[in-house]
Amino acid sequence: MKYVYSFGEGKAEGDSKRKDLLGGKGAGLAEMTSLGLPVPPGFTISTEACTVFSQTRKMPAELGPAVDEALARLEKNVGMRFGDPSAPLLVSVRSGARASMPGMMDTILNLGLNEKTCEGLAKRTNNPRFALDAYRRFIAMYSDVALGVKRDNFEHALDEARARVAKAKGIDGTRLNGEELRRKVTDADITEDELRNVVVAFKKIVKEKTGKDFPEDPKEQLWGAIGAVFESWNNHRAIVYRRMHDIPDSWGTACNVQAMVFGNMGDTSATGVAFTRDPSTGERLLYGEWLPNAQGEDVVAGIRTPLPILAANVKPGHTDSLEQKMPEAFKTLVSIGQKLEKHFRDMQDLEFTIQDGKLYMLQCRNAKRTGKAAVRVAVEMVKEGLIDKEEAVLRVDPASLDQLLHPTLDPTAPKTLLAKGLSASPGAAQGKIVFSADEAEKRANAGEAVILVRVETSPEDIHGMKAARGILTARGGMTSHAAVVARGMGKPCVAGCSALAVNYQEQTVIVTQYDEGGRPQGSVTLKRGDVITIDGGAGHVYQGAVPTVNASLTGEFSELMAWADEARKMKVRANADTPLDARTARGFGAEGIGLCRTEHMFFDEERIRAMREMILADDVAAREKALAKILPHQRQDFVEIFREMKGFPVTIRLLDPPLHEFLPTEKAHIEELAKLMNVSVARLEQRIKDLHEFNPMLGHRGCRLAITYPEIYAMQVRAILEAAAAVTAEGNSVTPEIMIPLAMTREELVRMRQIVDKVSAEVSAKGTPVSFAFGTMIELPRAAVRANELAEVAEFFSFGTNDLTQCTMGLSRDDAGKFLPAYVEGGILPKDPFVSIDIDGVGSLVKVAVERGRATKSNIKLGVCGEHGGDPESVKFFHGAGLDYVSCSPFRVTIARLAAAQAEVAAKKGRAGSTTA
Ligand code: ADP
Ligand code: MG
Ligand code: MG
């Protein structure tokens, strides 16, 4: 088994295709070496060695000799020797996994230093201060990573030296706190003599903490470091990071041993990081930060403020950019960046060090970027001839488009953070606090911007959520009512903000303030009408009005989407209940409505009265009388929706929820209704009680309503067909699709079809006949497995994956919030099945239904109308399952269009749709 891969002198044993073996960092180092770029030589120990080490707690036997051999080669290459005082070789030992995990695992610099080699380095460089600085850094880093002696133990000793330097300079160090002292006396100000003291003090600390002397033998240091790098794969923060980013524990990390170059040798030396394009805007220019006379870790450690690389980015009056200070090295860096972009055909993130004016490359990888930058870079790279359009479509993570579609907080505006909650629905919004849906609606109608603040929201709050600019709740998770509804509406929402104590009586909210350690530090009380700003993408709540900037759907964005539409075969529709929703959906490029829910149409004040009358009526005649009052309203809604959709298909679902959802619960409302209906309050209360169900989700709802009350569906079908006739008469084309909810047997559909056909004949008799399609939702497991029979009656299926998930997994979405997170965190379920479809279970049922449905009717139209229709992972699955379209909330249509295009391109190219991560 080969465990060690060398690189140096323009040759490398590995290359960038072996990320699985060499890790991203090792693969990049090998590739840059082969390209002839200036990379300090070294070797990579493969991830396979890490896996052996993790499993057996021992290094594989072949590794020792292989490392010796590679080390000997490295020594020869650089003309220095490990532990040789006259020409000491120093190395860095660097972790690097297959996927980039920035800062998650450990790296040790300057390894190989001991009393003798430190002295030798001082002589050889004629710079004892530098040698001692490198040595003290090494002791601290090695002890932290390999010996378990934490950093802060050393910080203290270093600060003591700083204080002595301060005193010698005439600064009273005792009056300064650590921060101020470190700013007044920088690392570079600590003198040679003091560094000598620091090294002695550091070693003493190690002896005290570990009971052993700090290792002098470079070989012992090396193996200690390699072991520590492998161990770091299993440190807490690395494990947490892997969970968050779906990186398997089994991958392991590689370990890179590389000759040191020094950015801390004086003012002609430096270190820095750069992006080949601006990672937040995508603009094509080298962007980054650097520090003169420093080693790698200093740039990110925050002790010294790094300087801009570009002259254009320095503060007025300053000349401290790399471009100005080291123009030669800058030019080399720019040209290396361009070369690497051409080679990898993607934007790069670079780490470099300059030793005595000469530039060395230490890392390259595909750069992380914002959604906005991803779009711009992908489009510009097509124009630069680096990639083709299909590749560009694959380059942008569909989920990241969310950032582009919603307004965001002005990054330059000052702001006061009040509290943090869950980032439930992206976008920024500001407005006056209101505590009830009614007030939200009233104030919004009066033109005020409001934020609806609730402990939790429920279906009764819908109108207020619609009216508010944003929603803030104290309780509830990512799948709480507030979160789900807000995402559907494309409305900013921060949910589960536990720092809030909402008091509806007093109309106040008390916000507890916490310090960094999570301890409460007092509170702020806000009243109704006070202005706050929420950032749903970050989960932040701010005091007052923080200015926002609007989403700009730039030229590049629409260009990319046009390429996506070219590549895509699966259609994308929207779930839209109102003419306004329909218009929004068209604006986002929806090619039809996949789900128009009719129940929302009954909530208007006038209609709900008629609806209640209908529900509480004792006989068919009274029911029909009440329904006749609703008919014109419903017809008008459909007329407007059909007009908006200009001939695109509109799938209308007939009434689905159980009837008691429409009935009043409060005494006052019941009394009012009794008066209106001319019955006694007691009688009305009895009727309401009769309609109560123990498990409404599985109760009298869906097409079961029309089995017992066919006149309800008859009215709805009439409204649909008359509206279609009216709009056709206007000269517009109309494609209505009548959809039956919650069917489980063929016989149910036969009965429903009879209702529809009867009304259709009546409407046709009066004027122009309108054509329509008749179909059903598949949301019960029985419907899925008997799809062959349902297809005898239905012309289309639409998978209602929300209910199908609930019924297949036996999970109530409204109650799962209490335990589902534990399932996901504990690894029992890979993902929340209400967010991303459960491919193995629910997905199998979808596949079965597709197969059996098509066996009966080969041209049956198949779609999805659950929330999964807007989830990129699920869209990929539906594409594979052979569906004709997905339907999702209007604000997710763009995301679904891109995801559907990626699925198509990836299937064609025979590889996974990939983003740059
Ligand atoms: P991370 O994965 O956290 O970025 P790295 O292994 O890249 O850790 O190391 C961090 C920094 O240490 C590098 O960016 C570089 O500045 C410095 N470094 C690593 N190896 C060397 C080396 N051989 N010579 C000089 N500096 C190095
Ligand atoms: Mg790095
Ligand atoms: Mg349903």
Tab-separated table of C-alpha atoms and ligand atoms in Angstrom, residues 25 94-95 102-103 107 273 349 351 362-363 365, ligand 2:
chain	number	residue	atom	x	y	z
A	25	LYS	CA	-4.817	20.749	0.089
A	94	ARG	CA	-0.753	20.446	7.757
A	95	SER	CA	-4.088	18.696	7.849
A	102	PRO	CA	-11.337	25.882	6.798
A	103	GLY	CA	-9.728	26.212	10.216
A	107	THR	CA	-1.576	22.793	11.371
A	273	VAL	CA	-4.677	35.121	1.359
A	349	ASP	CA	-8.862	30.934	-3.134
A	351	GLU	CA	-2.709	31.203	0.346
A	362	LEU	CA	0.961	27.320	-0.159
A	363	GLN	CA	-2.616	26.490	-1.067
A	365	ARG	CA	-8.848	25.659	-3.894
B	2	MG	MG	-5.013	27.074	4.557
